[in-house]
PDB file of C-alpha atoms in Angstrom:
ATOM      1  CA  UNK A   1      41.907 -93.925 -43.550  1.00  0.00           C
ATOM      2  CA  UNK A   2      43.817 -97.128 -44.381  1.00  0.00           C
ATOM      3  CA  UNK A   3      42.038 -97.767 -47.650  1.00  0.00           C
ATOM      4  CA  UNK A   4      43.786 -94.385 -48.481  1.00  0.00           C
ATOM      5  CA  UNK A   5      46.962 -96.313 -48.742  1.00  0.00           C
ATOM      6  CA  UNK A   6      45.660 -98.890 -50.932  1.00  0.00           C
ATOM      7  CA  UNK A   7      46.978 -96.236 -53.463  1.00  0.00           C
ATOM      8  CA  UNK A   8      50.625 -97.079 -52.169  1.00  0.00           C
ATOM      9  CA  UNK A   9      49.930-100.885 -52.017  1.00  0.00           C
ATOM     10  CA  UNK A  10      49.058-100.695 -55.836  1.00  0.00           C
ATOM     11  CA  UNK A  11      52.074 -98.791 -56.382  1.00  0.00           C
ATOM     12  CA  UNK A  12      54.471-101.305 -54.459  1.00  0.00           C
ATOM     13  CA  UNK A  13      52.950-103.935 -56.029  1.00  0.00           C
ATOM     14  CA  UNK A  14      53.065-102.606 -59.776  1.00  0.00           C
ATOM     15  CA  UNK A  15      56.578-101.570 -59.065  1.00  0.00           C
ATOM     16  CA  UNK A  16      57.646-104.781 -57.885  1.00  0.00           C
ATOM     17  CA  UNK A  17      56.133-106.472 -60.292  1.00  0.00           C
ATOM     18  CA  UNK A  18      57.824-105.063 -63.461  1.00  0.00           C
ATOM     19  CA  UNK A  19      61.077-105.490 -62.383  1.00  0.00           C
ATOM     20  CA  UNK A  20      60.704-109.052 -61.912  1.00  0.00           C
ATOM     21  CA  UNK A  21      58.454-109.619 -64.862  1.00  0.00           C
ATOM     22  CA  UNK A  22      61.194-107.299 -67.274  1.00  0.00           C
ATOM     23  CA  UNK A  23      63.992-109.699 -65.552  1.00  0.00           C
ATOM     24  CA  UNK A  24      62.107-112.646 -65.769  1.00  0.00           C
ATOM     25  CA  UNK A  25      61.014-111.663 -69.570  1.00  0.00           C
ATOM     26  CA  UNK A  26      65.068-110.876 -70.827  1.00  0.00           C
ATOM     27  CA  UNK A  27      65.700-114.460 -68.933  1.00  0.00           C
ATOM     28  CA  UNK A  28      63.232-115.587 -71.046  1.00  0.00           C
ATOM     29  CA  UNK A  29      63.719-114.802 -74.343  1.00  0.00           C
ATOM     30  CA  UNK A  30      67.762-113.215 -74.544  1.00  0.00           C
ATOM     31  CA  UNK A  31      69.786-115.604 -75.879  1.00  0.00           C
ATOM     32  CA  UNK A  32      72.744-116.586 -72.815  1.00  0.00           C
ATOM     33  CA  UNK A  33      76.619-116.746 -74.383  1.00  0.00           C
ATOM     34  CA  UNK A  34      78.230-115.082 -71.541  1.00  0.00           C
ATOM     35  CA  UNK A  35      82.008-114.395 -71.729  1.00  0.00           C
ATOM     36  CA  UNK A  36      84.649-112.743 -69.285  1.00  0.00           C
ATOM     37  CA  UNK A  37      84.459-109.094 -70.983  1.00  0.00           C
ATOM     38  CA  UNK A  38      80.597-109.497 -70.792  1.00  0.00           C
ATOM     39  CA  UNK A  39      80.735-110.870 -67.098  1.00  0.00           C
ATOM     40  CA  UNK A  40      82.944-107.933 -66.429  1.00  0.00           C
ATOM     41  CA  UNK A  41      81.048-104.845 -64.219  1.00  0.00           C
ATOM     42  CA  UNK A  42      79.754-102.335 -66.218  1.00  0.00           C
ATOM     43  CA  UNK A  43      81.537 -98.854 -65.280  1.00  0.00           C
ATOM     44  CA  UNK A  44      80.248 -96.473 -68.076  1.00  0.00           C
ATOM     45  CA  UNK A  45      82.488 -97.684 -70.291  1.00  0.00           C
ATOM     46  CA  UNK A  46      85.344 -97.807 -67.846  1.00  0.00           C
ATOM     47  CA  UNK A  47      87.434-101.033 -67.707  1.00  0.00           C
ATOM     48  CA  UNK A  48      87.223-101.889 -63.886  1.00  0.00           C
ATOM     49  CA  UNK A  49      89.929-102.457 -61.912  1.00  0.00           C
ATOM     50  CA  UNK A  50      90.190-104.012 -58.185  1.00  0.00           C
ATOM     51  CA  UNK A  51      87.492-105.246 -56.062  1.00  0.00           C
ATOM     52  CA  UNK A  52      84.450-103.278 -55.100  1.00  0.00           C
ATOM     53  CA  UNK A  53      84.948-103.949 -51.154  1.00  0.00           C
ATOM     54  CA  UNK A  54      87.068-101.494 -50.316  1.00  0.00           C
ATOM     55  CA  UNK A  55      87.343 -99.633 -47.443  1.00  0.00           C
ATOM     56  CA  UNK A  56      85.326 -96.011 -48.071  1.00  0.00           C
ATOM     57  CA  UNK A  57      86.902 -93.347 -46.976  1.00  0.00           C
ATOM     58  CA  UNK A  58      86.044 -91.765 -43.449  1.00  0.00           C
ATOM     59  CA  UNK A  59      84.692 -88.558 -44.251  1.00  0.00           C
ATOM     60  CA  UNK A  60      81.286 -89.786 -46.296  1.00  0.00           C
ATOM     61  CA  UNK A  61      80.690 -90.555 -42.612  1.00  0.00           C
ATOM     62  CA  UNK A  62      80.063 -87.562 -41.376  1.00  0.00           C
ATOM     63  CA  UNK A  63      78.236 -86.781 -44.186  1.00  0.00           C
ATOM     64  CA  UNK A  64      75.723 -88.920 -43.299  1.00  0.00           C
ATOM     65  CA  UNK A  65      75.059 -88.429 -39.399  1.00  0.00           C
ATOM     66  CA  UNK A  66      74.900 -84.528 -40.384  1.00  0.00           C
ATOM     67  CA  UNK A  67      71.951 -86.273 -43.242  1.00  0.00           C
ATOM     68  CA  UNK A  68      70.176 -88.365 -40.322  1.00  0.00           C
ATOM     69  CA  UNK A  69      70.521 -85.176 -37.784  1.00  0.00           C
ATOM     70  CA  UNK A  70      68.824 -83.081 -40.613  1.00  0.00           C
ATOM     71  CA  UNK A  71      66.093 -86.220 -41.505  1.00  0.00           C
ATOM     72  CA  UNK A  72      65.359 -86.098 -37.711  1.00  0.00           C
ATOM     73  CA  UNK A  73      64.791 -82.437 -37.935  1.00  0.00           C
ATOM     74  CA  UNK A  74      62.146 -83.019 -40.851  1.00  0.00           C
ATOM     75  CA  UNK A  75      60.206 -85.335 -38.890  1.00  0.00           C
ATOM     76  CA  UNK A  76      59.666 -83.116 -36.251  1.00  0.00           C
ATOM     77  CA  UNK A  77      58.688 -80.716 -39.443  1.00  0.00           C
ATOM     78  CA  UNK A  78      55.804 -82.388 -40.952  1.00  0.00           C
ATOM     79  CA  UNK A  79      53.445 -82.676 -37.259  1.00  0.00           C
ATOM     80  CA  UNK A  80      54.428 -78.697 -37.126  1.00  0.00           C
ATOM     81  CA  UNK A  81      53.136 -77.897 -40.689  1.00  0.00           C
ATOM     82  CA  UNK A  82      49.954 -79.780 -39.903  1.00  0.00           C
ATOM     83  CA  UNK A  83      49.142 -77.458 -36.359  1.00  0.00           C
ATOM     84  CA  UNK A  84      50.947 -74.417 -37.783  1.00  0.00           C
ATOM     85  CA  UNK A  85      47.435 -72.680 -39.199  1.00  0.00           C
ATOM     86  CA  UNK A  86      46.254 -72.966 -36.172  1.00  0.00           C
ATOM     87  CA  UNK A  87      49.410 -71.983 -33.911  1.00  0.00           C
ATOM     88  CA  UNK A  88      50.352 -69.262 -36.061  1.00  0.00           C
ATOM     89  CA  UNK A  89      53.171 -66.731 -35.238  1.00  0.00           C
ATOM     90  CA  UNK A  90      53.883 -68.855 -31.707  1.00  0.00           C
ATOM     91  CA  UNK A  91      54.882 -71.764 -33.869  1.00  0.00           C
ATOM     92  CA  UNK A  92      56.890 -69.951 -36.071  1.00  0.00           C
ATOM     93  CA  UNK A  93      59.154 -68.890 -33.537  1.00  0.00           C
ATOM     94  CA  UNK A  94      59.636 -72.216 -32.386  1.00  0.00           C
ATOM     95  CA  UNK A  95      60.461 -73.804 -35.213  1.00  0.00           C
ATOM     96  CA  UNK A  96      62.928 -70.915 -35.631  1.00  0.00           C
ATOM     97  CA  UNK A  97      64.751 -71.730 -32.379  1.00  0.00           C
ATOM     98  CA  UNK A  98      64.489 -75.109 -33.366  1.00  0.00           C
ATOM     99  CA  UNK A  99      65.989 -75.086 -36.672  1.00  0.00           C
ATOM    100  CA  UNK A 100      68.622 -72.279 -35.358  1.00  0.00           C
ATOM    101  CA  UNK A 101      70.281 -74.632 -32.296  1.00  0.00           C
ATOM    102  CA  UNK A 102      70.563 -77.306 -35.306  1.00  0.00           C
ATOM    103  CA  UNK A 103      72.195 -74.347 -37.736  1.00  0.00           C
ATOM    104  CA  UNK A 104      74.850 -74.160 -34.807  1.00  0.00           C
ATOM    105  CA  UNK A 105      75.854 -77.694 -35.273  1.00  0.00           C
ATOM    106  CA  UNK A 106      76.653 -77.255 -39.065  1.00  0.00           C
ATOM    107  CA  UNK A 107      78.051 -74.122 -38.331  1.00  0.00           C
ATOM    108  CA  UNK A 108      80.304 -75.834 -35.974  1.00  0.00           C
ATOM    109  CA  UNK A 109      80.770 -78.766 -38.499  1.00  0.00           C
ATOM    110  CA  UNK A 110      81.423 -76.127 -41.233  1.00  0.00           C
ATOM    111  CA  UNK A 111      84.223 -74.341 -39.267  1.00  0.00           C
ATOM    112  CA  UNK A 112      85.786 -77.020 -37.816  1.00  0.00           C
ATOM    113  CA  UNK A 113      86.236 -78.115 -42.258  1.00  0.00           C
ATOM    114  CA  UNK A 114      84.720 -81.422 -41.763  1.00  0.00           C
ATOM    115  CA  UNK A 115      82.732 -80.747 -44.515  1.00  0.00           C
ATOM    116  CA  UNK A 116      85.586 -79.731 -47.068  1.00  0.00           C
ATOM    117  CA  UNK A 117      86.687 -82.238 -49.617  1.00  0.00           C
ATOM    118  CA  UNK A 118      90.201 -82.267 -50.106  1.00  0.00           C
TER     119      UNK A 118
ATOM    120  CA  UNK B   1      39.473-112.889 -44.803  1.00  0.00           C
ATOM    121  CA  UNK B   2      38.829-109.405 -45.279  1.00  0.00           C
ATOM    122  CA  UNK B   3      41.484-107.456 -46.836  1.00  0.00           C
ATOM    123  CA  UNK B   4      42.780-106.054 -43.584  1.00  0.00           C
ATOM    124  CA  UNK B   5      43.724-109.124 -42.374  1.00  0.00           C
ATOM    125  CA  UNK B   6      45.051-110.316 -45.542  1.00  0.00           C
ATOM    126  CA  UNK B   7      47.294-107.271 -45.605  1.00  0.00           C
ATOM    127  CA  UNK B   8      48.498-107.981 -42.268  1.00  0.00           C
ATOM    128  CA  UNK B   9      49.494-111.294 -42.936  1.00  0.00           C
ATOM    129  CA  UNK B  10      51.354-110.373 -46.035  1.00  0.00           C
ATOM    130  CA  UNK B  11      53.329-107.824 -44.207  1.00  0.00           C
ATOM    131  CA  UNK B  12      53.944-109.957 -41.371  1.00  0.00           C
ATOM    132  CA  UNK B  13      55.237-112.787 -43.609  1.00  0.00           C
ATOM    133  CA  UNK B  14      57.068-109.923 -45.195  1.00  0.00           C
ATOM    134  CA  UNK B  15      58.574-108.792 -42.257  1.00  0.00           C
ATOM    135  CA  UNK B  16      59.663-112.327 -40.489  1.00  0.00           C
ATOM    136  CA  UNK B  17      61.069-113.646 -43.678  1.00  0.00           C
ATOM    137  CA  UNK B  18      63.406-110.646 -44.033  1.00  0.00           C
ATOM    138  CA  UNK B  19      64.090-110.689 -40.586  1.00  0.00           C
ATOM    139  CA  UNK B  20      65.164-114.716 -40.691  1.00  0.00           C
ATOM    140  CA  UNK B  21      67.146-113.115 -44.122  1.00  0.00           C
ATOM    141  CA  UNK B  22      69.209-111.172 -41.591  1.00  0.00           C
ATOM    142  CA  UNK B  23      70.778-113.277 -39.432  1.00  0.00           C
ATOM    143  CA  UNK B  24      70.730-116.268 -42.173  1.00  0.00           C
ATOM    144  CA  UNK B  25      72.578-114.207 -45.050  1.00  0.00           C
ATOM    145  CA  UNK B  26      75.992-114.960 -45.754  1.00  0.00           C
ATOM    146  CA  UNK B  27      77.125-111.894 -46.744  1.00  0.00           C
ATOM    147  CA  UNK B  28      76.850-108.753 -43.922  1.00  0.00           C
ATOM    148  CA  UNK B  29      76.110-106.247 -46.733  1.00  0.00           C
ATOM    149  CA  UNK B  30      72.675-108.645 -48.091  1.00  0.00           C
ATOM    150  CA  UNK B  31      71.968-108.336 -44.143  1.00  0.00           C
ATOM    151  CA  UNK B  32      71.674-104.977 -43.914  1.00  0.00           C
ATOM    152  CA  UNK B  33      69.543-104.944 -47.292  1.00  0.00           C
ATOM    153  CA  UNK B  34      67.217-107.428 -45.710  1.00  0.00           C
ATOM    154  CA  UNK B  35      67.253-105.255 -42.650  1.00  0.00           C
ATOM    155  CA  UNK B  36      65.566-102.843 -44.501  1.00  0.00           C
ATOM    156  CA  UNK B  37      63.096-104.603 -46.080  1.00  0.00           C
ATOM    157  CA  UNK B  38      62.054-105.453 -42.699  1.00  0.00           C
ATOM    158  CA  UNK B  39      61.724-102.162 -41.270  1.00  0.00           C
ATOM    159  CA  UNK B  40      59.446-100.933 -44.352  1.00  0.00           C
ATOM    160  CA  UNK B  41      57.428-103.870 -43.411  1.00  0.00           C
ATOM    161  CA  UNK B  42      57.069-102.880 -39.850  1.00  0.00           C
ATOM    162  CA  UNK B  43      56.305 -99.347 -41.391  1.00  0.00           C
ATOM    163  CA  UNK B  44      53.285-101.064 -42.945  1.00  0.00           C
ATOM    164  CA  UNK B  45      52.068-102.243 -39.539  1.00  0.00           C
ATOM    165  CA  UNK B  46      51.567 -98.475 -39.014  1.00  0.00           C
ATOM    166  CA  UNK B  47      49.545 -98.092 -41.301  1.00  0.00           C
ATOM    167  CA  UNK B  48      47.396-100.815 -40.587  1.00  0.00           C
ATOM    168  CA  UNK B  49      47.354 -99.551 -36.980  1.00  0.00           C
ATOM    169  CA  UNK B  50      46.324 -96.276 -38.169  1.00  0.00           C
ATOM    170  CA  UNK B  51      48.947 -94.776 -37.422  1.00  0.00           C
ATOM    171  CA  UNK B  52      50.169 -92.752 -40.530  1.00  0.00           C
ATOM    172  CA  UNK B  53      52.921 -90.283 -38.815  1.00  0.00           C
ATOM    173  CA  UNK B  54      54.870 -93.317 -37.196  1.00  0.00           C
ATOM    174  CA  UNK B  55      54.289 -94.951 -40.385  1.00  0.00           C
ATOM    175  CA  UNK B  56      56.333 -91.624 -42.276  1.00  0.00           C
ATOM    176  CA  UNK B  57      58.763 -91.821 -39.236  1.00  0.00           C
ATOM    177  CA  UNK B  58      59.481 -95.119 -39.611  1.00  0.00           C
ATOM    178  CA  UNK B  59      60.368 -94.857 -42.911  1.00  0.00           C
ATOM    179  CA  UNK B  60      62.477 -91.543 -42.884  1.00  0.00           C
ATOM    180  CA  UNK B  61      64.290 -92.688 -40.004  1.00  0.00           C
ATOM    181  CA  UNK B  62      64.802 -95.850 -40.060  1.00  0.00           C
ATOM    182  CA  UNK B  63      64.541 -96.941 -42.984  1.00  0.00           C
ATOM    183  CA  UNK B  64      66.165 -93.660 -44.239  1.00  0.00           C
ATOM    184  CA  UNK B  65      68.568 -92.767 -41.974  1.00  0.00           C
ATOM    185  CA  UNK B  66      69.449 -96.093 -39.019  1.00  0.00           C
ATOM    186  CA  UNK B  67      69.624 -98.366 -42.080  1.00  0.00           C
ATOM    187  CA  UNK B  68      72.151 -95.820 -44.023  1.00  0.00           C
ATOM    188  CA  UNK B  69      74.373 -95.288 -41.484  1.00  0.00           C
ATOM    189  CA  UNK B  70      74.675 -99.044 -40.935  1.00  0.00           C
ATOM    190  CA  UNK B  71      75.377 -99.907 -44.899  1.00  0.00           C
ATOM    191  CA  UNK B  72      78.208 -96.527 -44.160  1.00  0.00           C
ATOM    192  CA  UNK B  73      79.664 -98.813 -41.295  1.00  0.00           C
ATOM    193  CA  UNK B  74      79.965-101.717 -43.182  1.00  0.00           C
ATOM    194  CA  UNK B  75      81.420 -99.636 -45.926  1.00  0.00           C
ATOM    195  CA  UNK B  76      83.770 -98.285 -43.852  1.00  0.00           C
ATOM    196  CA  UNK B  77      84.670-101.244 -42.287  1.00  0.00           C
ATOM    197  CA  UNK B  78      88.581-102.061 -43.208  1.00  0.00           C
ATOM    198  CA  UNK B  79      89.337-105.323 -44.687  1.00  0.00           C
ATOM    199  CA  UNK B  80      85.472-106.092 -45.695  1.00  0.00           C
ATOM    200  CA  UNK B  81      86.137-108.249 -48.607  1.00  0.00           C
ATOM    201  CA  UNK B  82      88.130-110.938 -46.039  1.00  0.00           C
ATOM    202  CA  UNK B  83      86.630-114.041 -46.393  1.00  0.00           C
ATOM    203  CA  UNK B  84      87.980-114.593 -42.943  1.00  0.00           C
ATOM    204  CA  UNK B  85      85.153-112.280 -40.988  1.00  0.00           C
ATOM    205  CA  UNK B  86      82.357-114.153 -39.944  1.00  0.00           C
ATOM    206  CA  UNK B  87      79.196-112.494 -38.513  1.00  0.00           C
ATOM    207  CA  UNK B  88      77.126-115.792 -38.443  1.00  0.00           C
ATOM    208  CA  UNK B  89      76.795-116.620 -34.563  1.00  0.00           C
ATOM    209  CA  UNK B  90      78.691-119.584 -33.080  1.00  0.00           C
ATOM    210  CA  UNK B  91      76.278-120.140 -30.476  1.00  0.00           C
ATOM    211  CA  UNK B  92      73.138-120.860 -31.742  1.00  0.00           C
ATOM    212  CA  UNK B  93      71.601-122.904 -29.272  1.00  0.00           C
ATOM    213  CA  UNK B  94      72.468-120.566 -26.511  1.00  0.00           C
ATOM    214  CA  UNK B  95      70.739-118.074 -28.554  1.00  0.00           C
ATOM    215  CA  UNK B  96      68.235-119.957 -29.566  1.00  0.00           C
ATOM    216  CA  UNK B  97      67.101-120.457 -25.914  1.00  0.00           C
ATOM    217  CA  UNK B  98      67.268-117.250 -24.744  1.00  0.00           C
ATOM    218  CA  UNK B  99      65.026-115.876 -27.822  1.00  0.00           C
ATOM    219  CA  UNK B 100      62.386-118.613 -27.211  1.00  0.00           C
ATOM    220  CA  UNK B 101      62.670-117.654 -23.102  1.00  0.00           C
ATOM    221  CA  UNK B 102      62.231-114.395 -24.439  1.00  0.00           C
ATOM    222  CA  UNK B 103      59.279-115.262 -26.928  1.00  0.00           C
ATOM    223  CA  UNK B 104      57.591-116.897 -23.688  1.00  0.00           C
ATOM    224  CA  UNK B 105      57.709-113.832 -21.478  1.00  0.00           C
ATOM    225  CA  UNK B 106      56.505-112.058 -24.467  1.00  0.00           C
ATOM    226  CA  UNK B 107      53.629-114.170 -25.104  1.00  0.00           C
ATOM    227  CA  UNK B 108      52.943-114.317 -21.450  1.00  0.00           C
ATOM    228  CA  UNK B 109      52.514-110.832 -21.153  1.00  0.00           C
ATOM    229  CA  UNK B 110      50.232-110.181 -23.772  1.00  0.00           C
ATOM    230  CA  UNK B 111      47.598-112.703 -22.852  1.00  0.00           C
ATOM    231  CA  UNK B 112      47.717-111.452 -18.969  1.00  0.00           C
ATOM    232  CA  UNK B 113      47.649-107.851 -20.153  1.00  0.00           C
ATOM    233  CA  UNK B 114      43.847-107.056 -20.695  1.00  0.00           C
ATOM    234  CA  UNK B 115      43.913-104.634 -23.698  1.00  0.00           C
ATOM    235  CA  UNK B 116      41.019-101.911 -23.574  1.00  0.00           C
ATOM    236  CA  UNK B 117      39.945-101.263 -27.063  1.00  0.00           C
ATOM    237  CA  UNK B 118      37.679 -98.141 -27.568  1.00  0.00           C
ATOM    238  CA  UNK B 119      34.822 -97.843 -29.287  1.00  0.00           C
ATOM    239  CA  UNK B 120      35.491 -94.605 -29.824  1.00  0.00           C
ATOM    240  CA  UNK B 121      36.246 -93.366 -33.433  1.00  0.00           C
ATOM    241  CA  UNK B 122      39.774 -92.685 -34.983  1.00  0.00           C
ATOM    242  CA  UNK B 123      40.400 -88.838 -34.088  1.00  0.00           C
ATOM    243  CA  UNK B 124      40.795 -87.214 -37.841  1.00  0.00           C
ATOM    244  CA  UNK B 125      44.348 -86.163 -38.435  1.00  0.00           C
ATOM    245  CA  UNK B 126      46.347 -87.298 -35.734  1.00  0.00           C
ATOM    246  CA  UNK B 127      49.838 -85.645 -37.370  1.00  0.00           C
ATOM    247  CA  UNK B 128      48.038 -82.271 -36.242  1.00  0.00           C
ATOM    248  CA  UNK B 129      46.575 -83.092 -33.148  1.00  0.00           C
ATOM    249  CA  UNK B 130      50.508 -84.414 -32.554  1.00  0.00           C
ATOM    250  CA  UNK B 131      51.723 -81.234 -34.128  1.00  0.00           C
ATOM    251  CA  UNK B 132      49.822 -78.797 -31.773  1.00  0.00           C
ATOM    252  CA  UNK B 133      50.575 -80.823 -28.655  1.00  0.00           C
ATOM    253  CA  UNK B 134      54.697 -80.643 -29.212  1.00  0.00           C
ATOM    254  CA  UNK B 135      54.609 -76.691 -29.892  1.00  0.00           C
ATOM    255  CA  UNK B 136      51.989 -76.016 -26.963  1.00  0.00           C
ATOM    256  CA  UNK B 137      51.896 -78.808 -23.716  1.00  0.00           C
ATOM    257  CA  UNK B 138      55.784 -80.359 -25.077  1.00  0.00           C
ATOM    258  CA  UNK B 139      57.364 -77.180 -26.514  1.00  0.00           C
ATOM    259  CA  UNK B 140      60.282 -77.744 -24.327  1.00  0.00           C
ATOM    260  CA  UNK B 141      61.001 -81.201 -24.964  1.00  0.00           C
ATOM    261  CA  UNK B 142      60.706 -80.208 -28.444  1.00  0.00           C
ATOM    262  CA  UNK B 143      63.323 -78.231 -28.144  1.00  0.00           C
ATOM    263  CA  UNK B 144      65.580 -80.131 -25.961  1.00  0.00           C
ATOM    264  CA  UNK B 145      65.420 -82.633 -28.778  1.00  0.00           C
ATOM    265  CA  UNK B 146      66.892 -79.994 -30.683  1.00  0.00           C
ATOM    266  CA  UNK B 147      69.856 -79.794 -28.539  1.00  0.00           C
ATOM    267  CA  UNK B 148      70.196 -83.562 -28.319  1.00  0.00           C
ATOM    268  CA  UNK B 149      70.474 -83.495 -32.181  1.00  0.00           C
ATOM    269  CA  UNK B 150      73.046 -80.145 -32.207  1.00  0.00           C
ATOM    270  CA  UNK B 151      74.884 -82.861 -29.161  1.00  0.00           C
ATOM    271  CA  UNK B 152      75.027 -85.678 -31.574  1.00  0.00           C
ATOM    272  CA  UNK B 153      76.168 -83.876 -34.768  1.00  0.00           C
ATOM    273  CA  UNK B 154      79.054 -82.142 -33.248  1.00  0.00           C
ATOM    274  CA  UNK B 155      80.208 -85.242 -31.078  1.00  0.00           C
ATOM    275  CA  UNK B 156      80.068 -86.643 -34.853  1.00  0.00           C
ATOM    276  CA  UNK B 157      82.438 -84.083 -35.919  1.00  0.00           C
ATOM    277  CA  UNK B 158      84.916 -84.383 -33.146  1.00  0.00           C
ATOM    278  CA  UNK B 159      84.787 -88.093 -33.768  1.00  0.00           C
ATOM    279  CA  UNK B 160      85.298 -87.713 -37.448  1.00  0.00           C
ATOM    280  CA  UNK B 161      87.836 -85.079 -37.426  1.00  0.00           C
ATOM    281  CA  UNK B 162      89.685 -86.959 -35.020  1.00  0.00           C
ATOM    282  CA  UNK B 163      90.085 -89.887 -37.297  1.00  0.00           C
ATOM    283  CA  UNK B 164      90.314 -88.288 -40.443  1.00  0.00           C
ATOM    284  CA  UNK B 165      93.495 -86.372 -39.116  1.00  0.00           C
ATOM    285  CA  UNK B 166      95.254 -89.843 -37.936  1.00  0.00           C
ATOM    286  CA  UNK B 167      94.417 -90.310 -41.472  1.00  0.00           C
ATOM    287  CA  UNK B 168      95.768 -87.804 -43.290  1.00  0.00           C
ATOM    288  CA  UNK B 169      98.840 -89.471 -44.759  1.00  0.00           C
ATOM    289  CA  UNK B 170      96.856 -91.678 -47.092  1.00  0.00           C
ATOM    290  CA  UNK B 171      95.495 -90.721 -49.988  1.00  0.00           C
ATOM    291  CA  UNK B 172      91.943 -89.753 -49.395  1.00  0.00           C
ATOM    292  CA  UNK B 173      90.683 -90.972 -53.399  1.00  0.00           C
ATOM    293  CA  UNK B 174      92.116 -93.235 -55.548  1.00  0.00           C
ATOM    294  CA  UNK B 175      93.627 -90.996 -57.965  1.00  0.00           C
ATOM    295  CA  UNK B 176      91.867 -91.850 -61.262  1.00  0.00           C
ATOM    296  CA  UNK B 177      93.633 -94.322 -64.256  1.00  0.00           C
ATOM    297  CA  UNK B 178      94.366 -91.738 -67.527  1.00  0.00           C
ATOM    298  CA  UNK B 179      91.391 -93.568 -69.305  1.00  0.00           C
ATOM    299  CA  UNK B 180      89.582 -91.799 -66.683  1.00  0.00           C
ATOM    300  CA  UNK B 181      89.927 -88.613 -68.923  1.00  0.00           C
ATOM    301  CA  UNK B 182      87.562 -90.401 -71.574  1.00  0.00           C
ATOM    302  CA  UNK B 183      83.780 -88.993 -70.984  1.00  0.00           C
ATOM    303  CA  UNK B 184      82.075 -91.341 -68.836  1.00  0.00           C
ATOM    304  CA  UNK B 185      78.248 -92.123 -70.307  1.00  0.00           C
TER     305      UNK B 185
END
């Protein structure tokens, strides 16, 4: 059972690994001659202007508590798809209630125009 | 050292030095990155434990979800950039000795408590088992949960709209420089 995640272990590890070897590598062998347009953050192209701690506006919050409601609810979703073969129609319908007093909530959030982006 | 163990060590190295990389870090945003870090690790205590659902849960919700909202506080945070706000704690002998008194009752605890262990095998595919016990035995928990979610997300939208209408005179983006018009690659 936990060898099956040995799988993920390699993965971490590989993944891990080339970033620091590819960063380690350009350190390496790229030649350094920084100057202040280099140093400068890249923004596409962009020439940046101000700092990049500002305050964010208010409203991405409630974007993400209706995210973590909705993450909660898919948590709760993964247990029910294992039993559901052998629950059948009774499950269903719970998930359905479920899923429907949650649908209220963005409903709610929806017509109150919390999630309109003016 | 079998590669159980060796795993185990790694994580909990993992998860201790990330932890110590919380309170230690300068900088309240590399915090809550180290934060994470350490709640993946504990994730990976899960699975060592067996336990592959909590493992999953772990990681959607906290590492998903807690650890998001917390970067979104900071980010909302007004005057962030001040080098003025300090997070490091003042009193660190205070809280020094009340996490070792802490460590001790912890420590106590766990050698009085005599742990059964079972000889029993793992029970195959514990998310179902799980699964069928919420829907049947829990169902109405399960749902209440529901509720307590539909509670949280429209407290969050009172909240929200609340402040979002004291804000309303301010300009809710930064209206974009002319160069903007240039396609961005």
């Amino acid at each position: 059972m936990v060898s099956d995640f040995a799988a993920v272990a390699v993965f971490l590890g590989l993944g891990v690994g080339f970033v620091l070897i590819t960063f380690l590598l350009a350190k390496l062998v790229s030649p350094s001659a920084p100057n202040a347009i280099k140093n400068s953050t890249y923004e596409c192209g962009e020439t940046p202007f101000g700092s990049a701690w500002i305050q964010f506006n208010v409203r991405f919050y409630i974007f993400a508590l209706i995210f973590v409601v909705f993450d909660v609810e898919a948590v709760f979703l993964f247990p029910w798809a294992i039993a559901y073969r052998s629950l059948g129609l009774f499950a269903f319908v719970e998930m359905l209630v479920f899923i429907a007093i949650l649908i209220f909530g963005l409903l709610y959030a929806w017509r109150k125009g919390v999630l309109k982006w003016y | 050292m079998d590669t159980i163990s060796l795993a185990f060590y790694a994580l909990a190295f993992l998860i201790i030095a990330a932890a110590i990389f919380v309170v230690t870090s300068k900088n309240i945003f590399h915090s809550a990155i180290y934060l994470i870090l350490a709640l993946f690790g504990v994730a990976g205590i899960y699975v060592l434990l067996q336990a592959p659902f909590l493992a999953a849960a772990q990681v959607l919700i906290y590492v998903g979800a807690v650890s998001m909202l917390m970067i979104f506080a900071i980010m909302l945070t007004a005057r962030i950039a001040d080098q003025t706000i300090r997070h490091t704690n003042e009193q660190v002998p205070t809280g020094l000795l009340v996490s070792l008194g802490l460590l001790a009752v912890i420590v106590y605890s766990l050698w009085q408590t005599p742990f059964a262990i079972s000889s029993d095998p793992m029970p195959e595919g514990a998310g179902g088992t799980l699964g069928k016990l919420l829907l049947t035995q829990f169902a109405l928990p399960f749902e209440i949960v529901s509720v307590l979610l539909l509670g949280a997300l429209i407290g969050a939208v009172v909240i929200a709209k609340k402040d979002s209408v004291r804000r309303e005179p301010e300009a809710p983006m930064t209206p974009l420089p002319k160069s903007a018009e240039k396609v961005a690659g």
